[in-house]
XYZ file of C-alpha atoms in Angstrom:
408
model
C 107.465 94.305 99.166
C 104.931 96.938 98.436
C 106.039 100.218 97.002
C 104.687 103.590 97.823
C 101.446 105.519 97.538
C 101.908 106.687 93.947
C 102.776 103.161 92.806
C 99.767 101.738 94.584
C 97.466 104.120 92.759
C 99.132 103.372 89.425
C 98.842 99.629 89.926
C 95.121 99.912 90.484
C 94.756 101.761 87.182
C 97.133 99.626 85.150
C 95.889 96.318 86.520
C 92.271 96.819 85.474
C 93.105 98.201 82.038
C 95.747 95.724 81.005
C 94.534 92.416 82.366
C 90.928 92.505 81.117
C 91.582 90.817 77.790
C 93.826 88.137 79.258
C 91.861 87.560 82.444
C 89.114 86.083 80.271
C 91.635 83.505 79.077
C 92.822 82.504 82.543
C 92.933 78.782 83.119
C 91.345 79.029 86.565
C 87.678 79.920 86.419
C 85.595 81.422 89.205
C 84.608 78.159 90.858
C 87.804 76.136 90.558
C 89.449 77.318 93.775
C 86.693 77.609 96.352
C 85.186 75.609 99.169
C 83.461 73.456 96.527
C 86.659 73.326 94.497
C 87.702 70.400 92.329
C 91.281 71.519 93.022
C 92.640 69.441 95.882
C 93.626 71.323 99.026
C 96.909 70.215 100.581
C 98.936 70.960 103.682
C 98.256 71.808 107.317
C 99.405 74.642 109.505
C 102.343 73.855 111.801
C 103.169 77.406 112.911
C 101.616 80.856 112.789
C 103.807 83.865 113.558
C 101.090 86.296 114.562
C 101.575 90.028 114.803
C 100.810 92.034 117.916
C 101.624 95.167 119.874
C 104.963 96.594 118.692
C 105.245 93.750 116.169
C 103.073 94.799 113.201
C 104.480 92.494 110.484
C 106.265 89.128 110.151
C 107.276 87.601 106.835
C 109.569 87.335 103.805
C 111.705 84.539 105.171
C 113.871 81.578 104.210
C 114.535 78.083 105.566
C 117.803 76.218 106.125
C 118.616 72.756 107.430
C 121.226 73.052 110.197
C 123.999 70.513 110.665
C 122.399 69.176 113.855
C 119.238 68.343 111.895
C 117.095 71.242 113.070
C 115.350 73.525 110.607
C 115.905 77.261 110.931
C 113.334 79.662 109.535
C 114.658 83.222 109.353
C 112.199 86.012 108.592
C 111.694 89.775 108.680
C 110.383 90.912 112.052
C 109.017 94.452 112.136
C 109.025 96.100 115.535
C 107.529 99.443 116.440
C 104.291 100.999 115.250
C 104.446 100.639 111.453
C 104.261 97.711 109.021
C 105.352 99.796 105.997
C 108.350 98.663 103.944
C 110.566 101.375 105.404
C 109.637 100.888 109.036
C 112.000 99.394 111.616
C 112.771 95.713 110.998
C 115.391 93.048 111.704
C 116.013 89.392 110.880
C 114.672 86.959 113.484
C 114.380 83.179 113.482
C 112.468 80.205 114.828
C 113.781 76.634 114.978
C 112.184 73.215 114.599
C 113.753 69.993 115.951
C 111.148 67.656 114.435
C 110.735 68.313 110.696
C 108.506 71.332 111.219
C 106.009 69.826 113.655
C 106.929 72.212 116.486
C 108.817 75.499 116.661
C 110.788 77.534 119.174
C 109.965 81.032 120.297
C 111.442 83.736 118.007
C 114.937 85.043 118.638
C 116.910 87.806 116.913
C 119.286 86.503 114.243
C 120.667 89.785 112.832
C 119.856 93.195 114.309
C 119.973 96.339 112.216
C 122.659 98.878 113.060
C 122.014 102.474 114.083
C 122.672 103.815 110.571
C 120.149 101.466 108.963
C 116.454 102.096 108.385
C 115.773 98.361 108.313
C 117.043 94.994 107.135
C 114.622 92.571 105.519
C 113.853 89.970 102.843
C 116.252 87.192 103.812
C 117.644 84.272 101.800
C 119.569 81.489 103.561
C 121.991 79.177 101.773
C 124.514 76.455 102.651
C 127.917 77.533 101.370
C 130.607 75.300 99.862
C 132.773 75.463 102.998
C 129.823 74.629 105.243
C 129.074 78.178 106.377
C 125.538 79.517 106.595
C 125.150 82.200 103.936
C 122.616 84.977 104.451
C 121.471 87.519 101.863
C 119.257 90.421 102.904
C 118.240 93.933 101.905
C 119.586 96.903 103.823
C 117.783 100.242 103.604
C 119.810 103.223 104.715
C 119.980 106.986 104.290
C 122.367 108.687 101.886
C 122.795 112.266 100.733
C 120.369 111.585 97.893
C 117.739 109.747 99.923
C 116.923 106.233 101.136
C 118.829 103.487 99.315
C 117.964 99.787 99.181
C 120.950 97.499 98.549
C 121.508 93.745 99.016
C 124.183 92.591 101.461
C 125.634 89.135 102.023
C 127.014 87.764 105.274
C 127.990 84.341 106.555
C 128.131 82.382 109.778
C 130.625 79.664 110.702
C 128.683 78.653 113.839
C 125.285 77.719 112.361
C 123.757 81.156 112.730
C 125.022 81.931 116.213
C 127.031 84.884 114.923
C 127.522 86.479 111.507
C 130.577 88.127 110.007
C 130.985 91.543 108.430
C 128.427 91.850 105.620
C 129.607 92.315 102.035
C 127.801 94.839 99.864
C 126.681 92.956 96.746
C 126.116 95.956 94.437
C 128.590 98.844 94.507
C 126.298 101.153 92.566
C 123.932 103.273 94.654
C 120.247 102.859 94.001
C 117.018 101.174 94.996
C 117.470 97.450 94.307
C 114.671 95.060 95.314
C 115.473 91.403 96.046
C 112.807 88.979 97.227
C 113.228 86.460 99.998
C 114.478 82.905 99.373
C 116.002 83.853 96.012
C 119.602 82.533 96.063
C 120.331 79.934 93.358
C 123.424 77.771 92.758
C 124.169 76.680 89.176
C 125.985 73.498 88.132
C 128.993 75.679 87.316
C 129.177 76.691 90.976
C 127.993 80.221 90.287
C 125.814 81.690 93.027
C 123.280 84.250 91.857
C 120.088 86.135 92.559
C 117.940 88.525 90.493
C 117.215 92.109 91.483
C 114.779 94.737 90.223
C 116.304 98.205 89.951
C 113.857 101.019 90.699
C 115.925 104.176 90.431
C 118.439 106.261 92.331
C 116.653 106.262 95.696
C 113.288 106.180 97.441
C 112.410 109.729 96.380
C 113.247 109.119 92.711
C 111.688 105.748 91.938
C 111.459 104.488 88.370
C 109.681 101.518 86.730
C 111.458 98.230 87.341
C 114.180 96.692 85.216
C 115.999 93.493 86.128
C 119.657 92.644 86.657
C 121.362 89.501 87.923
C 123.889 89.659 90.740
C 126.351 86.759 90.723
C 129.378 85.391 92.573
C 131.968 82.948 91.241
C 133.905 82.738 94.535
C 131.178 81.409 96.844
C 129.955 84.800 97.994
C 133.286 86.507 98.727
C 132.640 89.065 95.971
C 129.713 89.911 93.727
C 129.180 91.284 90.229
C 126.171 92.832 88.496
C 125.169 91.826 84.983
C 125.878 94.525 82.438
C 122.583 94.409 80.556
C 119.154 95.057 82.029
C 116.120 92.893 81.296
C 113.323 95.304 80.387
C 109.580 95.102 79.937
C 108.213 95.020 76.386
C 105.783 97.775 77.449
C 106.318 101.422 78.365
C 104.289 101.849 81.548
C 104.981 103.042 85.075
C 105.315 99.604 86.733
C 107.024 97.223 84.271
C 108.993 94.347 85.858
C 109.149 93.659 89.588
C 110.321 91.055 92.115
C 112.024 88.555 89.790
C 113.003 84.964 90.518
C 115.396 82.516 88.864
C 115.207 78.766 88.344
C 117.794 76.487 86.692
C 116.070 74.168 84.223
C 117.504 70.676 83.595
C 118.316 71.492 79.961
C 120.781 74.202 81.017
C 118.557 77.225 80.533
C 118.101 79.700 83.354
C 114.460 80.712 83.689
C 113.733 84.257 84.807
C 110.157 84.890 85.947
C 108.876 88.220 87.177
C 105.892 89.937 88.741
C 104.006 92.373 86.513
C 100.758 94.336 86.393
C 99.873 92.656 83.078
C 97.743 89.800 84.420
C 100.459 87.138 84.277
C 103.988 86.468 85.357
C 106.386 87.308 82.512
C 109.506 85.331 81.658
C 112.818 85.259 79.804
C 115.606 82.697 79.409
C 119.399 82.733 79.627
C 121.851 80.271 78.099
C 124.989 81.894 79.557
C 124.455 81.441 83.304
C 122.504 84.646 83.756
C 124.692 87.194 81.987
C 122.137 87.892 79.248
C 118.500 86.996 78.622
C 116.280 86.700 75.588
C 112.946 88.308 74.864
C 110.512 88.955 77.733
C 107.161 87.255 77.094
C 104.032 86.291 79.069
C 104.137 83.070 81.104
C 100.514 82.285 80.286
C 100.271 79.314 82.629
C 100.860 81.639 85.561
C 98.066 84.182 85.692
C 98.784 86.622 88.470
C 97.869 89.949 90.014
C 100.820 92.195 90.861
C 102.267 89.522 93.130
C 105.460 87.462 93.132
C 105.826 83.807 92.189
C 108.371 81.365 93.621
C 109.788 78.228 91.979
C 111.894 75.646 93.807
C 112.697 71.933 93.696
C 111.946 69.597 96.608
C 112.915 65.971 96.118
C 111.837 64.949 92.623
C 109.185 67.673 92.365
C 109.474 71.248 91.166
C 106.965 73.601 92.766
C 105.645 76.933 91.487
C 103.678 78.904 94.081
C 101.525 81.775 92.833
C 98.172 83.591 93.049
C 95.958 82.785 90.041
C 93.652 85.679 89.212
C 90.698 83.832 87.660
C 88.647 83.864 90.844
C 88.709 87.477 91.902
C 90.230 90.145 89.631
C 87.065 92.131 89.024
C 85.030 91.200 92.093
C 86.034 94.205 94.161
C 88.249 92.294 96.594
C 91.283 94.507 96.930
C 94.239 95.111 99.187
C 94.789 98.271 101.174
C 96.551 99.832 98.168
C 93.688 99.063 95.771
C 95.154 96.128 93.853
C 93.353 92.771 93.490
C 93.754 90.529 96.493
C 96.578 88.010 96.368
C 94.250 85.062 96.671
C 93.832 82.095 96.462
C 97.250 80.422 96.902
C 98.122 77.636 94.488
C 101.023 75.231 94.045
C 101.722 73.865 90.570
C 103.769 70.648 90.504
C 106.197 69.618 87.766
C 107.765 66.157 87.566
C 110.204 67.055 84.774
C 112.335 69.654 86.509
C 110.087 72.563 85.561
C 110.147 72.034 81.796
C 106.375 71.581 81.731
C 106.044 75.037 83.302
C 107.747 76.731 80.368
C 107.396 74.362 77.400
C 104.738 72.065 75.984
C 102.595 71.959 72.890
C 99.257 73.726 72.778
C 96.199 72.338 71.075
C 92.993 73.848 69.804
C 91.105 71.609 72.233
C 92.558 72.874 75.493
C 95.153 75.545 74.768
C 97.811 73.409 76.416
C 96.569 74.158 79.908
C 94.555 71.078 80.888
C 97.548 69.051 82.052
C 98.851 72.088 83.902
C 95.537 72.607 85.687
C 95.595 68.974 86.787
C 99.021 69.556 88.351
C 97.787 72.389 90.592
C 96.896 72.132 94.270
C 95.540 74.726 96.679
C 97.378 75.755 99.834
C 94.768 78.387 100.651
C 91.225 78.662 99.288
C 89.729 81.300 101.600
C 89.478 84.156 99.135
C 88.670 86.664 101.865
C 92.334 86.440 102.902
C 95.576 87.190 101.031
C 98.840 85.246 100.764
C 102.271 86.021 99.312
C 106.113 85.875 99.521
C 106.686 82.152 100.096
C 109.768 80.218 101.196
C 110.191 76.471 100.634
C 112.278 73.628 102.103
C 112.164 69.843 101.857
C 111.596 67.848 105.046
C 111.270 64.135 105.684
C 108.256 62.929 103.739
C 107.295 66.314 102.325
C 108.040 70.026 102.416
C 107.363 73.220 104.331
C 106.066 76.461 102.837
C 106.053 79.750 104.768
C 104.166 82.806 103.527
C 102.351 85.973 104.507
C 98.770 85.551 105.706
C 96.548 88.632 105.977
C 94.686 87.184 109.005
C 91.711 89.494 108.530
C 93.745 92.634 107.843
C 93.378 94.902 104.817
C 96.927 94.055 103.740
C 98.513 90.681 103.139
C 101.755 91.919 104.751
C 100.744 90.835 108.228
C 101.266 87.412 109.843
C 103.384 84.461 108.708
C 102.001 80.936 108.307
C 104.137 77.807 107.988
C 102.347 74.958 106.221
C 103.538 71.355 106.019
C 102.681 69.256 102.968
C 103.286 65.510 102.757
C 104.303 64.012 99.435
C 101.490 61.494 99.700
C 99.000 64.378 99.442
C 100.163 65.002 95.872
C 98.766 62.539 93.348
């Protein structure tokens, strides 16, 4: 989600100043992701949720396989005149009966109540008792201003109806949670990361990260005591974090920054505490989120490498580098090759990583962001924002289907 005018201006300034020295080291050079690209392009469009009159934005969704075999894709549907983060929005859904080849017309899944500014940024999850779990952000007015707080609800009838939502964080504040972010650990713990940005919309602060977790399958939630903080003192810091459970027991935290790369930290106690925050140099990035998820035997990392465009003048409405192209890195060792691996003087440790990358989108005139992922028969689906010619990437929603045989 984009923040507000002052943050947009600050990102433009910080991005250019801080990423110059590391942009030159990016593994993706100017001609690697283009129409003449040696990077293989994968996937084909199976749905496009276009915007229109009184529907200015569709995106930030999550998939779930229903018990009858259909796939549900829930997403944030803005309705009214504005696409801004604090405009009117609800959770809607489309359904596929045939592994993503065709989709129903949209229908409302969860409507916002009268006291809510909007609800958005959904994560779907199959609960231990078979319920459909649904995490989303609720923005609402308080005496101090607009708050943003995650809520969790569940459905016992496959999304037909949802119960009374549970507030995940008792503390008031502005807590950002991305879509498709719920993670289950081997211990049974359910968790998601959140970036705290201050008391309310009118008193925003640079981001610091907490982990929200449940040990009773979503009935109640706790917030980690210690914040994960940026190593730098600037006015953006850490934003839009994600979590991924590595096969060696570590919990990998990755986070959007304005420093030219994703940054990362690791936990060995199921997300209660994390070590030092450092650059994830494989994942060059403008101020855009990354998403990591396992499908079948593959672990995918979807991100926007910055090597093609950071100083070419292609910017979003708010002045930051375009979130383009859109790349999928593939790991066959449960994600360990994303975070570990020896470097050499010959290639810096990146050559094997480059060879594992594929392009979803190579039209660098467009922008792409906020993906969701699910496995289907013979492959996987990825849904994400597509700018569709607009000055902002927060516009339409494309669903792409990739077959495993497309990946070498």
